[in-house]
Short mmCIF file of C-alpha atoms in Angstrom, two decimals:
data_model
loop_
_atom_site.label_atom_id
_atom_site.label_comp_id
_atom_site.label_asym_id
_atom_site.label_seq_id
_atom_site.Cartn_x
_atom_site.Cartn_y
_atom_site.Cartn_z
CA MET A 24 19.30 75.78 -2.43
CA ASN A 25 20.59 78.29 -4.97
CA ALA A 26 20.00 78.17 -8.90
CA TYR A 27 23.28 76.12 -9.40
CA GLN A 28 22.29 73.66 -6.70
CA ARG A 29 18.81 73.35 -8.18
CA ALA A 30 20.19 72.81 -11.59
CA MET A 31 22.35 70.05 -10.45
CA ALA A 32 19.65 68.33 -8.60
CA TRP A 33 17.40 68.46 -11.62
CA GLY A 34 20.31 66.74 -13.58
CA ALA A 35 20.72 64.19 -10.87
CA VAL A 36 16.96 63.24 -11.07
CA PHE A 37 17.07 63.26 -14.68
CA CYS A 38 20.04 60.90 -14.83
CA ILE A 39 18.79 58.44 -12.27
CA THR A 40 15.46 58.10 -14.19
CA ALA A 41 17.24 57.68 -17.37
CA LEU A 42 19.46 54.92 -16.08
CA VAL A 43 16.71 53.01 -14.52
CA ALA A 44 14.84 53.21 -17.72
CA VAL A 45 17.85 51.96 -19.69
CA GLY A 46 18.41 49.27 -17.28
CA CYS A 47 15.26 47.87 -17.96
CA TYR A 48 16.33 47.05 -21.56
CA PRO A 49 15.38 43.44 -21.96
CA SER A 50 18.10 40.73 -22.80
CA HIS A 51 15.55 38.10 -23.90
CA GLY A 52 17.72 35.20 -22.89
CA LEU A 53 18.74 34.14 -26.49
CA SER A 54 20.21 30.90 -26.96
CA VAL A 55 23.02 29.85 -29.53
CA GLU A 56 20.17 28.42 -31.93
CA ASP A 57 18.65 31.75 -31.95
CA TYR A 58 21.50 33.20 -34.13
CA ASP A 59 20.90 30.54 -36.91
CA THR A 60 19.47 31.87 -40.03
CA VAL A 61 18.18 31.00 -43.51
CA ILE A 62 18.72 33.63 -46.08
CA THR A 63 17.53 33.38 -49.60
CA GLY A 64 17.88 35.81 -52.41
CA TYR A 65 17.02 36.12 -56.14
CA HIS A 66 17.77 38.36 -59.09
CA PRO A 67 14.70 40.38 -59.62
CA SER A 68 14.71 40.15 -63.41
CA THR A 69 14.51 36.39 -63.39
CA THR A 70 11.77 34.43 -64.86
CA PHE A 71 11.80 31.24 -62.93
CA THR A 72 8.99 29.67 -64.59
CA LYS A 73 11.19 28.98 -67.76
CA TYR A 74 13.41 26.65 -65.80
CA LYS A 75 12.24 22.94 -65.93
CA THR A 76 15.51 21.03 -65.60
CA TYR A 77 18.63 21.31 -63.31
CA PHE A 78 21.89 19.44 -62.63
CA MET A 79 23.32 18.86 -59.30
CA GLN A 80 26.61 17.15 -58.45
CA ASP A 81 26.41 14.28 -56.04
CA THR A 82 28.87 16.01 -53.48
CA ILE A 83 28.98 18.92 -51.46
CA VAL A 84 32.04 21.30 -52.08
CA HIS A 85 34.09 22.06 -48.84
CA VAL A 86 35.70 25.41 -49.66
CA ASP A 87 38.77 24.94 -47.57
CA VAL A 88 40.58 22.37 -45.75
CA GLU A 89 39.57 23.77 -42.09
CA THR A 90 35.94 23.08 -43.25
CA SER A 91 36.61 19.25 -43.88
CA THR A 92 38.06 19.18 -40.31
CA ILE A 93 34.81 20.64 -38.77
CA ILE A 94 31.96 19.56 -40.91
CA SER A 95 31.36 15.86 -41.30
CA ARG A 96 30.49 14.29 -44.66
CA LYS A 97 27.99 12.09 -43.08
CA TYR A 98 25.19 14.69 -43.59
CA ASP A 99 26.05 14.98 -47.29
CA ALA A 100 23.63 12.43 -48.63
CA LEU A 101 20.80 13.99 -46.56
CA ILE A 102 21.48 17.54 -47.62
CA LEU A 103 21.60 16.63 -51.31
CA SER A 104 18.59 14.56 -51.14
CA THR A 105 16.43 17.02 -49.18
CA ILE A 106 17.38 19.82 -51.91
CA ALA A 107 16.37 17.38 -54.64
CA THR A 108 13.02 16.50 -53.09
CA ASN A 109 12.11 20.19 -52.70
CA LEU A 110 12.92 20.96 -56.27
CA ALA A 111 11.05 17.86 -57.41
CA ASN A 112 8.09 19.08 -55.55
CA MET A 113 8.39 22.43 -57.23
CA GLY A 114 8.33 20.81 -60.68
CA TYR A 115 12.01 20.66 -61.42
CA VAL A 116 13.49 17.56 -63.22
CA ARG A 117 17.02 16.50 -62.30
CA THR A 118 19.27 15.65 -65.21
CA THR A 119 22.64 13.57 -64.81
CA ASP A 120 24.19 14.46 -68.23
CA THR A 121 25.07 18.14 -68.63
CA VAL A 122 25.92 17.62 -72.33
CA ALA A 123 23.20 15.61 -73.71
CA GLN A 124 20.42 16.85 -71.44
CA ASN A 125 21.66 20.52 -71.29
CA PRO A 126 19.95 21.42 -67.93
CA ASP A 127 18.25 24.85 -67.72
CA VAL A 128 20.13 25.67 -64.38
CA ARG A 129 22.80 24.14 -62.18
CA ILE A 130 22.62 23.64 -58.49
CA TYR A 131 25.87 24.12 -56.59
CA VAL A 132 26.05 23.11 -52.87
CA ALA A 133 29.00 24.26 -50.87
CA ALA A 134 29.91 24.36 -47.19
CA THR A 135 32.23 26.39 -45.18
CA ALA A 136 33.17 26.47 -41.49
CA THR A 137 35.68 28.00 -39.32
CA THR A 138 36.65 27.98 -35.69
CA PHE A 139 36.74 31.11 -33.35
CA GLU A 140 38.65 31.01 -30.25
CA THR A 141 38.58 33.55 -27.47
CA TYR A 142 41.21 33.78 -24.78
CA TYR A 143 40.64 34.92 -21.32
CA GLY A 144 43.17 35.31 -18.52
CA GLY A 145 43.61 36.50 -15.08
CA TYR A 146 45.04 35.83 -11.75
CA TRP A 147 43.56 33.43 -9.01
CA GLY A 148 44.22 33.36 -5.30
CA GLY A 149 45.94 36.71 -4.82
CA TYR A 150 45.14 39.99 -3.38
CA TRP A 151 45.88 43.61 -4.08
CA GLY A 152 48.22 45.46 -1.86
CA TRP A 153 51.82 46.64 -0.72
CA TYR A 154 54.36 44.08 -0.55
CA GLY A 155 57.93 44.43 0.26
CA GLY A 156 59.57 47.03 -2.02
CA TYR A 157 57.41 46.28 -4.96
CA TYR A 158 55.74 49.32 -6.69
CA PRO A 159 52.08 49.00 -5.86
CA PRO A 160 49.76 47.52 -6.50
CA TYR A 161 51.36 44.26 -6.07
CA TYR A 162 49.12 41.26 -6.91
CA GLY A 163 49.90 37.94 -5.31
CA GLY A 164 48.66 34.63 -6.80
CA TYR A 165 49.39 33.08 -10.15
CA PRO A 166 48.09 33.64 -13.61
CA VAL A 167 45.54 31.22 -15.31
CA TYR A 168 44.53 31.18 -18.93
CA GLY A 169 41.48 29.60 -20.72
CA THR A 170 39.92 29.48 -24.05
CA THR A 171 36.69 29.47 -25.50
CA THR A 172 36.11 27.91 -29.01
CA TRP A 173 33.07 27.77 -31.18
CA ASP A 174 32.51 26.52 -34.63
CA VAL A 175 30.70 28.66 -37.12
CA GLY A 176 29.33 27.43 -40.50
CA ALA A 177 27.32 27.92 -43.61
CA LEU A 178 25.60 25.79 -46.19
CA ALA A 179 25.25 27.54 -49.46
CA VAL A 180 22.89 26.40 -52.30
CA ASP A 181 23.14 28.42 -55.49
CA MET A 182 21.22 28.16 -58.74
CA VAL A 183 23.13 29.19 -61.78
CA ASP A 184 21.90 30.10 -65.24
CA ARG A 185 24.87 29.95 -67.58
CA THR A 186 22.75 31.59 -70.34
CA ILE A 187 22.22 34.89 -68.79
CA SER A 188 24.41 37.98 -68.33
CA ILE A 189 24.45 39.63 -64.83
CA GLY A 190 26.60 42.68 -64.31
CA GLY A 191 28.03 42.17 -67.74
CA ASN A 192 29.44 38.68 -67.04
CA ASN A 193 28.08 35.61 -68.62
CA GLY A 194 26.23 33.26 -66.30
CA GLY A 195 25.17 34.33 -62.90
CA ILE A 196 23.39 33.29 -59.76
CA VAL A 197 19.59 33.75 -60.10
CA TRP A 198 18.80 32.22 -56.63
CA GLY A 199 20.71 31.63 -53.71
CA ALA A 200 20.20 30.34 -50.10
CA SER A 201 22.40 30.20 -47.14
CA LEU A 202 22.10 28.50 -43.82
CA SER A 203 24.34 29.75 -41.22
CA GLY A 204 24.92 29.39 -37.50
CA LEU A 205 26.94 27.37 -35.03
CA VAL A 206 28.17 23.97 -35.97
CA GLY A 207 28.22 21.41 -33.16
CA GLY A 208 26.27 19.04 -31.06
CA GLY A 209 23.17 20.75 -32.14
CA VAL A 210 23.19 19.80 -35.70
CA SER A 211 20.93 16.69 -36.51
CA ASN A 212 19.18 15.22 -39.49
CA THR A 213 15.90 16.83 -38.39
CA TYR A 214 17.56 20.13 -37.87
CA LEU A 215 19.21 20.21 -41.38
CA ALA A 216 16.15 19.05 -43.08
CA ASN A 217 14.06 21.71 -41.57
CA LYS A 218 16.48 24.43 -42.39
CA ILE A 219 16.69 23.12 -45.96
CA ASN A 220 13.05 22.98 -46.40
CA GLN A 221 12.93 26.55 -44.98
CA MET A 222 15.01 27.59 -47.94
CA PHE A 223 12.28 26.59 -50.35
CA ILE A 224 9.46 27.54 -48.19
CA GLN A 225 10.53 31.11 -48.34
CA SER A 226 11.17 30.90 -52.10
CA PRO A 227 7.61 29.84 -53.61
CA TYR A 228 8.49 31.95 -56.78
CA LEU A 229 10.89 29.09 -57.75
CA GLU A 230 7.64 27.32 -58.57
CA THR A 231 5.06 30.04 -59.23
CA GLY A 232 7.43 32.63 -60.85
CA GLU A 233 5.42 35.48 -58.96
CA LEU A 234 8.24 37.55 -57.20
CA PRO A 235 7.26 39.16 -53.95
CA MET B 11 12.60 50.25 -7.70
CA LYS B 12 11.77 51.16 -3.96
CA GLN B 13 15.08 52.80 -3.42
CA PHE B 14 14.90 54.56 -6.77
CA LEU B 15 11.59 56.11 -5.88
CA LEU B 16 12.68 57.06 -2.42
CA VAL B 17 15.74 58.85 -3.84
CA LEU B 18 13.48 60.60 -6.40
CA ALA B 19 11.04 61.77 -3.71
CA VAL B 20 13.79 63.18 -1.56
CA MET B 21 15.37 64.96 -4.35
CA ALA B 22 12.07 66.38 -5.48
CA THR B 23 11.43 67.73 -2.19
CA MET B 24 14.83 69.41 -1.77
CA ILE B 25 14.39 70.94 -5.34
CA SER B 26 10.73 72.00 -4.46
CA GLY B 27 11.83 73.82 -1.38
CA ALA B 28 13.57 76.47 -3.39
CA SER B 29 11.66 76.38 -6.76
CA ALA B 30 10.49 79.49 -8.27
CA GLN B 31 6.67 80.09 -7.80
CA ASP B 32 5.52 80.38 -11.55
CA TYR B 33 6.32 77.01 -12.81
CA TYR B 34 6.33 73.32 -11.91
CA GLY B 35 8.16 70.24 -13.07
CA SER B 36 7.30 66.58 -13.15
CA ILE B 37 9.41 63.60 -13.71
CA TYR B 38 7.87 60.22 -14.07
CA TRP B 39 8.45 56.58 -14.69
CA SER B 40 6.27 55.57 -17.69
CA VAL B 41 4.84 52.07 -18.47
CA ALA B 42 3.41 51.92 -22.01
CA THR B 43 1.55 49.40 -23.98
CA PRO B 44 1.22 49.57 -27.79
CA THR B 45 -2.15 49.56 -29.56
CA GLY B 46 -3.51 49.30 -33.13
CA GLN B 47 -1.10 48.20 -35.97
CA PHE B 48 1.81 48.90 -33.67
CA ARG B 49 0.88 45.71 -31.81
CA SER B 50 1.79 43.50 -34.78
CA PHE B 51 5.39 44.80 -34.53
CA VAL B 52 5.90 44.35 -30.77
CA ASN B 53 2.87 43.07 -28.55
CA GLU B 54 4.44 43.93 -25.18
CA THR B 55 3.71 46.29 -22.35
CA SER B 56 7.21 48.03 -21.55
CA VAL B 57 8.39 49.35 -18.08
CA ALA B 58 11.30 51.02 -19.90
CA GLY B 59 10.37 54.63 -20.22
CA PHE B 60 10.30 57.96 -18.59
CA GLY B 61 9.01 61.28 -18.97
CA VAL B 62 9.77 65.11 -17.97
CA ASP B 63 7.08 67.84 -17.92
CA VAL B 64 7.97 71.50 -17.18
CA GLN B 65 4.81 73.65 -17.02
CA TRP B 66 4.35 77.35 -16.59
CA TRP B 67 1.22 78.70 -14.82
CA ALA B 68 -1.03 80.73 -17.07
CA SER B 69 -3.82 80.97 -14.36
CA ASP B 70 -4.73 79.05 -11.23
CA HIS B 71 -6.04 76.20 -13.23
CA ILE B 72 -4.22 76.38 -16.46
CA SER B 73 -0.43 75.75 -17.24
CA GLY B 74 1.46 75.14 -20.30
CA GLY B 75 5.06 73.92 -21.44
CA LEU B 76 7.12 71.01 -22.37
CA VAL B 77 6.04 67.36 -22.60
CA LEU B 78 9.22 65.24 -23.03
CA GLY B 79 9.36 61.40 -22.98
CA TYR B 80 11.17 58.07 -23.91
CA ASN B 81 9.74 54.72 -24.33
CA LEU B 82 11.33 51.64 -25.33
CA TRP B 83 9.68 48.24 -26.46
CA SER B 84 11.36 45.08 -27.44
CA ASP B 85 10.39 41.41 -27.76
CA VAL B 86 11.57 38.33 -29.53
CA TYR B 87 9.95 36.37 -32.13
CA ARG B 88 11.13 32.96 -33.42
CA GLY B 89 10.82 31.33 -36.76
CA VAL B 90 9.78 34.64 -38.48
CA THR B 91 10.57 35.38 -42.27
CA GLN B 92 11.54 38.93 -43.18
CA GLN B 93 11.63 40.32 -46.93
CA PHE B 94 14.30 42.53 -47.91
CA GLN B 95 15.77 44.45 -50.87
CA TYR B 96 19.28 45.43 -51.17
CA ASN B 97 20.52 47.11 -54.32
CA GLU B 98 19.78 44.42 -57.07
CA LEU B 99 19.27 41.65 -54.64
CA ALA B 100 15.93 40.80 -53.10
CA GLY B 101 15.18 38.04 -50.68
CA ALA B 102 14.20 36.85 -47.28
CA ILE B 103 15.84 35.99 -44.09
CA ASN B 104 14.38 33.45 -41.58
CA GLY B 105 15.42 33.13 -37.96
CA THR B 106 14.72 34.50 -34.46
CA GLN B 107 14.03 38.13 -34.61
CA VAL B 108 14.28 40.88 -31.89
CA HIS B 109 11.89 43.64 -32.55
CA THR B 110 12.76 47.01 -30.70
CA MET B 111 11.08 50.21 -30.92
CA ASN B 112 12.58 53.49 -29.49
CA SER B 113 10.41 56.53 -29.26
CA PHE B 114 11.14 60.00 -28.19
CA THR B 115 8.28 62.33 -27.36
CA MET B 116 8.92 66.16 -27.83
CA MET B 117 5.78 68.24 -27.44
CA LEU B 118 4.27 71.43 -26.26
CA GLY B 119 1.30 70.85 -24.14
CA GLY B 120 -1.13 72.20 -21.49
CA ARG B 121 -3.16 71.17 -18.46
CA TYR B 122 -6.22 72.12 -16.96
CA LEU B 123 -6.31 71.56 -13.20
CA PHE B 124 -9.38 71.54 -11.24
CA GLY B 125 -9.42 72.12 -7.49
CA GLY B 126 -7.42 74.38 -5.30
CA SER B 127 -3.58 74.44 -5.09
CA ARG B 128 -3.61 72.44 -1.69
CA ASP B 129 -5.95 69.82 -2.87
CA VAL B 130 -5.94 66.58 -4.71
CA ARG B 131 -6.03 68.03 -8.23
CA PRO B 132 -7.44 66.01 -11.14
CA PHE B 133 -6.24 67.30 -14.36
CA VAL B 134 -6.79 66.81 -18.13
CA GLY B 135 -4.01 67.60 -20.55
CA LEU B 136 -3.42 67.88 -24.26
CA ALA B 137 0.02 67.99 -25.88
CA ALA B 138 1.02 68.19 -29.67
CA GLY B 139 4.38 68.10 -31.25
CA THR B 140 6.53 65.40 -32.61
CA ILE B 141 7.11 61.65 -31.81
CA THR B 142 10.17 59.77 -33.36
CA SER B 143 10.04 56.25 -33.96
CA SER B 144 12.87 53.90 -34.44
CA GLN B 145 11.94 50.36 -35.59
CA VAL B 146 14.82 47.84 -35.53
CA ILE B 147 14.52 44.15 -36.52
CA ASP B 148 17.68 42.10 -35.56
CA VAL B 149 17.99 38.69 -37.24
CA SER B 150 21.21 37.13 -35.89
CA LEU B 151 23.82 39.63 -37.17
CA VAL B 152 21.60 41.26 -39.66
CA ARG B 153 19.69 44.38 -38.70
CA PHE B 154 16.85 46.19 -40.43
CA GLN B 155 16.14 49.81 -39.32
CA GLU B 156 13.65 52.47 -39.92
CA THR B 157 13.61 55.77 -38.12
CA ASN B 158 10.94 58.62 -38.77
CA TRP B 159 9.74 61.78 -37.30
CA HIS B 160 5.86 61.98 -36.74
CA VAL B 161 3.52 64.70 -35.90
CA GLY B 162 1.69 63.56 -32.82
CA VAL B 163 -0.73 64.41 -30.25
CA ALA B 164 -1.21 63.07 -26.93
CA PRO B 165 -4.37 63.78 -24.53
CA SER B 166 -4.03 62.81 -20.95
CA VAL B 167 -5.89 62.72 -17.64
CA GLY B 168 -4.30 62.47 -14.21
CA LEU B 169 -4.16 63.33 -10.59
CA LEU B 170 -1.67 65.56 -8.55
CA ILE B 171 -1.66 64.41 -4.88
CA PRO B 172 0.00 66.87 -2.35
CA MET B 173 2.99 65.36 -0.41
CA SER B 174 4.42 68.46 1.07
CA TYR B 175 4.44 72.14 0.81
CA ASN B 176 5.82 72.12 -2.77
CA SER B 177 5.68 68.58 -4.08
CA MET B 178 3.03 66.31 -5.28
CA MET B 179 2.62 62.84 -6.59
CA ASP B 180 1.98 62.99 -10.27
CA LEU B 181 -0.10 60.08 -11.81
CA SER B 182 -1.58 60.20 -15.17
CA ALA B 183 -2.60 58.15 -18.02
CA ARG B 184 -1.68 59.33 -21.84
CA PHE B 185 -2.72 58.17 -25.22
CA SER B 186 0.03 58.91 -27.61
CA TYR B 187 -0.88 59.24 -31.44
CA ALA B 188 1.86 59.59 -33.96
CA LEU B 189 0.51 60.29 -37.44
CA PRO B 190 1.70 58.02 -40.27
CA SER B 191 5.16 58.84 -41.58
CA GLY B 192 7.65 56.59 -43.45
CA GLN B 193 7.34 53.19 -44.07
CA ALA B 194 6.72 50.24 -41.44
CA LEU B 195 9.29 47.49 -41.34
CA TYR B 196 6.60 44.90 -40.44
CA GLY B 197 4.37 45.22 -43.29
CA ALA B 198 1.75 47.55 -41.92
CA SER B 199 -0.22 49.66 -44.46
CA GLU B 200 0.94 52.79 -42.78
CA ASN B 201 3.74 53.66 -40.34
CA SER B 202 1.74 55.26 -37.35
CA LEU B 203 2.56 54.72 -33.71
CA THR B 204 -0.22 54.56 -30.99
CA PHE B 205 0.22 53.55 -27.46
CA TRP B 206 -1.09 54.02 -23.90
CA SER B 207 1.31 54.95 -21.02
CA ILE B 208 0.64 55.02 -17.27
CA ASN B 209 2.89 57.49 -15.79
CA ALA B 210 3.82 57.69 -11.95
CA GLY B 211 6.32 60.20 -10.69
CA PHE B 212 6.80 63.49 -8.73
CA THR B 213 5.81 66.99 -9.30
CA PHE B 214 7.61 69.88 -7.61
CA GLY B 215 7.15 73.70 -7.76
CA ASN B 216 4.01 75.51 -7.13
#
């Protein structure tokens, strides 16, 4: 074996070892629920303890027509009441008159959803090979097509203080939360309540004012 | 895995038949388990790793050269909340997290080998150089990543078991310690990296 062959053999051993190591990369078997997230954010200069009252509309805004075709309104009452319960537990008082009671912050709740569709195609029942005068490869059989669709949605809860200025604009979102994930048969009252509760669990500063 | 080891053994034997007489090389599979604070990031023994050593003889019992390696750990944690800061926005994200650590070892090291060249040869080794750590936390489509270079040391003990004229089985245990560098994504007070690895492979050369 000369030096060139030895170098090639070295390279081959290295590559085989590397491929085996990379092939051990775990997939973890994640399910669709594993891609659901609850994200919360806040403006760092906010003093949350100064907020005592809030106003929240009694409906959830669907940001477009497609959202209304995907997301049912049967969960609206549950979503709004769960938000109100959490805010009450943190000491916030809900107001119903934005003029007379002049709430400190306003809570806006919005939902959006869209459908993704993936097409796949191919042939079935055929074979590769020469056939008559056709230029190879000829493939017999017939085409089949299919689609996979999934609905993805998000629920956004924003706390807006109209008296402050953020980025040179009057009024701004001082706290926001988003639940995002697949929308489908997996959604239930318990699922929604738990996810909305999580928005407030990971935002204790809404009550204490102590930012992380 | 059996086929892989067989192919490796055959190729190592082929290479060793014409190797130069003043160096030897080892290529090995590495099974590694984290220790210390690193365990709070990913608490999993990983089989995804390999290493390559090339050593030149300084005497009948002492050799020195390159120590190279790669290890990967990855595990999934559900219902975890991660704090983040992005420009003027601070917050937290809750969901299923996949924690991944990629680590490359690039060191200079030496071995002291006991016994004669045709015997089963125990050895002790010490290597020093750099270890990289690339921590990744994936939460759905959001990724947090922190990559750092560390100064590291890696003592080891092992055995070389003769197989044929110029090839040996190489079994060793190594403790890798990467000194603190940068920040830990997982809230540890210092971003060090420590792990044990059990390495099994083949050595060829003389």
